[in-house]
Every structure is written in structure tokens, then in C-alpha cells.
Amino acid sequence: MKRKRFAVLVFLLTISTFSLFAMTGFGGEGSVTFNTENHPYWSVGVSAKPFNLPFSFTLSADFDGLHEGIYGAGLNAYWWMMNPKLFGMLHYYVGPGFAFSLFPKTGTNDEFGIFLGTGLMAGLNIFLWEPVEFYTQVNTDFGVIRYGGKWLPSLRVPIKMGLRFWW
């Protein structure tokens, strides 16, 4: 009886997942982020853009030269207010969003850091082939960071490039 319930649950989750992510773009991106802490860092992430929703999401791992391994992890979500054609196959998009990051260590301190912010993004996207989208975007994230035990104002400017595959 438990196996039947489990099979039904898996079947229902599979069907709901396919309908939820129908025509969704998934892909990878890389970025470099400049900030007011004078501590630029690199990120690699996974990007998702549901076709029927005007939002894009990114989950990233952040790296830098001062720390060995992963420096932090971030989550971004942006609302595409518009995505009109610029010319040919090239489109642009703009909109507001939010950014959240966690840092296991901040400088010489053993405490973790947090960044919470909101901002604007602008980008260009082009479909190279029908299911493959190339994009580049710049965000300006204004917020606060807990750094060295203090909450400080912060400005971050990530410059991103990536590919999304649509199905």
C-alpha cells in the first residue's frame, strides 16, 4: 500500500513539475561583482526564467582570492518590467529586484556576513538558436551588509553573462 501511495505521489509531483516549468529557461552564468567594500569577487550560478512569469532567478556561489574555496552564496530575483526588441534578434530588459547573500567568514573575523539589498537591472538577450538564449546584464544593488560585526550601507554592481536553454 505504501508503494502505491509513493508511486502516485511521484506521478503527481512529476506532472505538476512539468506544467510549472513548461517553457522555462535554465542555464549557467558567470559574473564579477564590484562593491563599496572594495572587495570584488567572482560568481558562478544557475539561472532560471519561467516563460509565463516576468521574473528571473539566480542561485550563485561566490569566490575570491582572499578565501580558499567558496566565499559565499547568493540568491537574486528580478522582475522583467519589459523585454522589447531592440533590433533584429536583440532584445533588452529592465526591472527591479532583490539580492541576498551569505558569507561564511568576513575578513579576519570568524562570524558570517549577510547582504540584503534591492536594486535595478538592465540587460541584453538574444536567442542564438531557437532553444538557446545568450544574455548579459548589469545590476545595481543597494542594501546593507553585516561585515565585521557591524551593519553598513553597501552598493554592489554585478556584471553577468550567461546561457539559458529553453524547453
mmCIF file of C-alpha atoms in Angstrom:
data_model
loop_
_atom_site.group_PDB
_atom_site.id
_atom_site.type_symbol
_atom_site.label_atom_id
_atom_site.label_comp_id
_atom_site.label_asym_id
_atom_site.label_seq_id
_atom_site.Cartn_x
_atom_site.Cartn_y
_atom_site.Cartn_z
ATOM 1 C CA MET A 1 0.000 0.000 0.000
ATOM 2 C CA LYS A 2 2.845 2.375 0.825
ATOM 3 C CA ARG A 3 4.452 1.732 -2.556
ATOM 4 C CA LYS A 4 1.228 2.650 -4.363
ATOM 5 C CA ARG A 5 0.932 5.892 -2.422
ATOM 6 C CA PHE A 6 4.563 6.681 -3.117
ATOM 7 C CA ALA A 7 4.112 5.937 -6.848
ATOM 8 C CA VAL A 8 1.016 8.170 -7.002
ATOM 9 C CA LEU A 9 2.897 10.942 -5.164
ATOM 10 C CA VAL A 10 5.858 10.714 -7.565
ATOM 11 C CA PHE A 11 3.495 10.742 -10.557
ATOM 12 C CA LEU A 12 1.607 13.819 -9.300
ATOM 13 C CA LEU A 13 4.839 15.674 -8.499
ATOM 14 C CA THR A 14 6.211 14.873 -11.953
ATOM 15 C CA ILE A 15 3.092 16.147 -13.720
ATOM 16 C CA SER A 16 2.937 19.319 -11.619
ATOM 17 C CA THR A 17 6.651 19.979 -12.154
ATOM 18 C CA PHE A 18 6.350 19.668 -15.940
ATOM 19 C CA SER A 19 3.388 22.052 -16.017
ATOM 20 C CA LEU A 20 5.090 24.501 -13.665
ATOM 21 C CA PHE A 21 8.322 24.587 -15.652
ATOM 22 C CA ALA A 22 6.868 24.324 -19.141
ATOM 23 C CA MET A 23 8.821 26.675 -21.416
ATOM 24 C CA THR A 24 11.295 27.615 -18.730
ATOM 25 C CA GLY A 25 14.844 28.683 -19.426
ATOM 26 C CA PHE A 26 17.573 27.128 -17.271
ATOM 27 C CA GLY A 27 21.245 27.841 -17.610
ATOM 28 C CA GLY A 28 24.508 28.911 -16.134
ATOM 29 C CA GLU A 29 26.105 32.295 -15.677
ATOM 30 C CA GLY A 30 29.303 33.889 -14.533
ATOM 31 C CA SER A 31 29.760 37.330 -13.029
ATOM 32 C CA VAL A 32 32.158 39.713 -11.400
ATOM 33 C CA THR A 33 30.811 41.965 -8.640
ATOM 34 C CA PHE A 34 32.263 45.307 -7.626
ATOM 35 C CA ASN A 35 31.185 46.773 -4.290
ATOM 36 C CA THR A 36 31.712 49.581 -1.795
ATOM 37 C CA GLU A 37 33.674 47.227 0.474
ATOM 38 C CA ASN A 38 36.461 47.416 -2.149
ATOM 39 C CA HIS A 39 36.378 43.635 -2.339
ATOM 40 C CA PRO A 40 35.422 42.460 -5.848
ATOM 41 C CA TYR A 41 34.547 38.796 -6.216
ATOM 42 C CA TRP A 42 33.634 36.239 -8.897
ATOM 43 C CA SER A 43 30.466 34.162 -9.015
ATOM 44 C CA VAL A 44 29.129 31.188 -10.898
ATOM 45 C CA GLY A 45 25.454 30.448 -10.775
ATOM 46 C CA VAL A 46 22.364 28.727 -12.045
ATOM 47 C CA SER A 47 19.738 30.904 -13.677
ATOM 48 C CA ALA A 48 16.038 30.232 -14.289
ATOM 49 C CA LYS A 49 13.464 32.299 -16.184
ATOM 50 C CA PRO A 50 9.896 30.929 -16.367
ATOM 51 C CA PHE A 51 8.403 31.831 -19.752
ATOM 52 C CA ASN A 52 4.967 32.763 -18.429
ATOM 53 C CA LEU A 53 6.257 34.839 -15.483
ATOM 54 C CA PRO A 54 8.177 38.132 -15.731
ATOM 55 C CA PHE A 55 10.801 37.021 -13.185
ATOM 56 C CA SER A 56 14.325 35.630 -13.366
ATOM 57 C CA PHE A 57 16.093 33.872 -10.507
ATOM 58 C CA THR A 58 19.764 33.148 -9.846
ATOM 59 C CA LEU A 59 21.404 30.966 -7.219
ATOM 60 C CA SER A 60 25.166 31.538 -7.093
ATOM 61 C CA ALA A 61 28.399 30.554 -5.372
ATOM 62 C CA ASP A 62 30.872 33.392 -4.806
ATOM 63 C CA PHE A 63 34.675 33.099 -4.926
ATOM 64 C CA ASP A 64 37.548 35.474 -4.302
ATOM 65 C CA GLY A 65 41.304 35.433 -3.845
ATOM 66 C CA LEU A 66 41.326 36.100 -0.091
ATOM 67 C CA HIS A 67 39.481 32.961 0.964
ATOM 68 C CA GLU A 68 40.082 29.395 -0.097
ATOM 69 C CA GLY A 69 37.066 27.769 -1.685
ATOM 70 C CA ILE A 70 33.620 29.285 -1.629
ATOM 71 C CA TYR A 71 33.470 32.817 -0.263
ATOM 72 C CA GLY A 72 29.676 32.984 -0.078
ATOM 73 C CA ALA A 73 26.365 32.111 -1.682
ATOM 74 C CA GLY A 74 23.682 34.346 -3.112
ATOM 75 C CA LEU A 75 20.104 34.422 -4.331
ATOM 76 C CA ASN A 76 18.770 37.092 -6.706
ATOM 77 C CA ALA A 77 15.304 37.629 -8.152
ATOM 78 C CA TYR A 78 14.440 40.316 -10.697
ATOM 79 C CA TRP A 79 11.177 41.391 -12.282
ATOM 80 C CA TRP A 80 11.359 41.986 -16.037
ATOM 81 C CA MET A 81 9.186 45.085 -16.496
ATOM 82 C CA MET A 82 9.740 44.948 -20.257
ATOM 83 C CA ASN A 83 11.650 42.905 -22.842
ATOM 84 C CA PRO A 84 11.125 44.702 -26.178
ATOM 85 C CA LYS A 85 13.057 44.109 -29.370
ATOM 86 C CA LEU A 86 15.962 46.495 -29.863
ATOM 87 C CA PHE A 87 16.683 45.403 -33.439
ATOM 88 C CA GLY A 88 16.900 42.077 -35.254
ATOM 89 C CA MET A 89 17.071 39.258 -32.703
ATOM 90 C CA LEU A 90 18.469 41.522 -29.940
ATOM 91 C CA HIS A 91 16.172 42.433 -27.026
ATOM 92 C CA TYR A 92 16.727 44.431 -23.866
ATOM 93 C CA TYR A 93 15.152 44.089 -20.442
ATOM 94 C CA VAL A 94 14.979 46.244 -17.319
ATOM 95 C CA GLY A 95 13.396 45.923 -13.901
ATOM 96 C CA PRO A 96 13.682 45.992 -10.117
ATOM 97 C CA GLY A 97 14.670 43.127 -7.871
ATOM 98 C CA PHE A 98 16.329 41.951 -4.686
ATOM 99 C CA ALA A 99 19.598 40.334 -3.688
ATOM 100 C CA PHE A 100 20.535 38.219 -0.674
ATOM 101 C CA SER A 101 23.984 36.813 0.123
ATOM 102 C CA LEU A 102 25.569 34.849 2.964
ATOM 103 C CA PHE A 103 29.309 34.839 3.655
ATOM 104 C CA PRO A 104 30.810 32.196 5.979
ATOM 105 C CA LYS A 105 33.648 34.495 7.026
ATOM 106 C CA THR A 106 34.095 38.235 6.735
ATOM 107 C CA GLY A 107 37.735 39.254 6.574
ATOM 108 C CA THR A 108 39.682 38.074 9.615
ATOM 109 C CA ASN A 109 36.522 37.539 11.683
ATOM 110 C CA ASP A 110 35.080 34.063 12.125
ATOM 111 C CA GLU A 111 31.494 35.325 12.033
ATOM 112 C CA PHE A 112 29.330 35.137 8.958
ATOM 113 C CA GLY A 113 28.237 38.098 6.873
ATOM 114 C CA ILE A 114 24.859 38.905 5.322
ATOM 115 C CA PHE A 115 23.933 41.219 2.455
ATOM 116 C CA LEU A 116 20.311 42.302 1.916
ATOM 117 C CA GLY A 117 19.531 44.653 -0.914
ATOM 118 C CA THR A 118 17.233 45.838 -3.616
ATOM 119 C CA GLY A 119 18.084 47.374 -6.933
ATOM 120 C CA LEU A 120 17.664 47.690 -10.663
ATOM 121 C CA MET A 121 18.911 45.541 -13.514
ATOM 122 C CA ALA A 122 19.302 46.101 -17.218
ATOM 123 C CA GLY A 123 20.350 43.536 -19.763
ATOM 124 C CA LEU A 124 20.527 42.395 -23.362
ATOM 125 C CA ASN A 125 19.389 38.995 -24.595
ATOM 126 C CA ILE A 126 19.434 37.243 -27.935
ATOM 127 C CA PHE A 127 18.261 33.792 -28.991
ATOM 128 C CA LEU A 128 21.235 32.358 -30.868
ATOM 129 C CA TRP A 129 19.205 29.302 -31.905
ATOM 130 C CA GLU A 130 15.595 28.597 -31.043
ATOM 131 C CA PRO A 131 16.226 26.988 -27.624
ATOM 132 C CA VAL A 132 19.490 28.821 -26.710
ATOM 133 C CA GLU A 133 19.475 32.321 -25.201
ATOM 134 C CA PHE A 134 22.632 34.358 -24.527
ATOM 135 C CA TYR A 135 22.320 37.247 -22.083
ATOM 136 C CA THR A 136 24.408 39.867 -20.370
ATOM 137 C CA GLN A 137 23.174 42.154 -17.620
ATOM 138 C CA VAL A 138 24.279 44.732 -15.063
ATOM 139 C CA ASN A 139 22.632 45.098 -11.665
ATOM 140 C CA THR A 140 22.894 47.904 -9.163
ATOM 141 C CA ASP A 141 22.043 46.515 -5.724
ATOM 142 C CA PHE A 142 21.675 48.964 -2.827
ATOM 143 C CA GLY A 143 21.442 47.483 0.646
ATOM 144 C CA VAL A 144 23.078 46.737 3.947
ATOM 145 C CA ILE A 145 25.812 44.275 4.800
ATOM 146 C CA ARG A 146 26.754 42.791 8.129
ATOM 147 C CA TYR A 147 30.517 42.934 7.863
ATOM 148 C CA GLY A 148 32.899 42.607 10.799
ATOM 149 C CA GLY A 149 30.038 42.616 13.308
ATOM 150 C CA LYS A 150 28.559 45.914 12.034
ATOM 151 C CA TRP A 151 25.698 46.737 9.671
ATOM 152 C CA LEU A 152 26.971 49.037 6.925
ATOM 153 C CA PRO A 153 25.423 50.525 3.776
ATOM 154 C CA SER A 154 26.555 48.768 0.631
ATOM 155 C CA LEU A 155 26.389 49.177 -3.129
ATOM 156 C CA ARG A 156 27.036 46.182 -5.382
ATOM 157 C CA VAL A 157 27.370 46.154 -9.152
ATOM 158 C CA PRO A 158 27.410 42.623 -10.587
ATOM 159 C CA ILE A 159 28.168 42.287 -14.305
ATOM 160 C CA LYS A 160 26.782 38.975 -15.586
ATOM 161 C CA MET A 161 26.925 36.815 -18.727
ATOM 162 C CA GLY A 162 25.179 33.528 -19.274
ATOM 163 C CA LEU A 163 23.351 30.998 -21.413
ATOM 164 C CA ARG A 164 19.838 29.682 -20.869
ATOM 165 C CA PHE A 165 18.364 26.637 -22.570
ATOM 166 C CA TRP A 166 14.591 26.667 -23.137
ATOM 167 C CA TRP A 167 12.208 23.755 -23.304
#
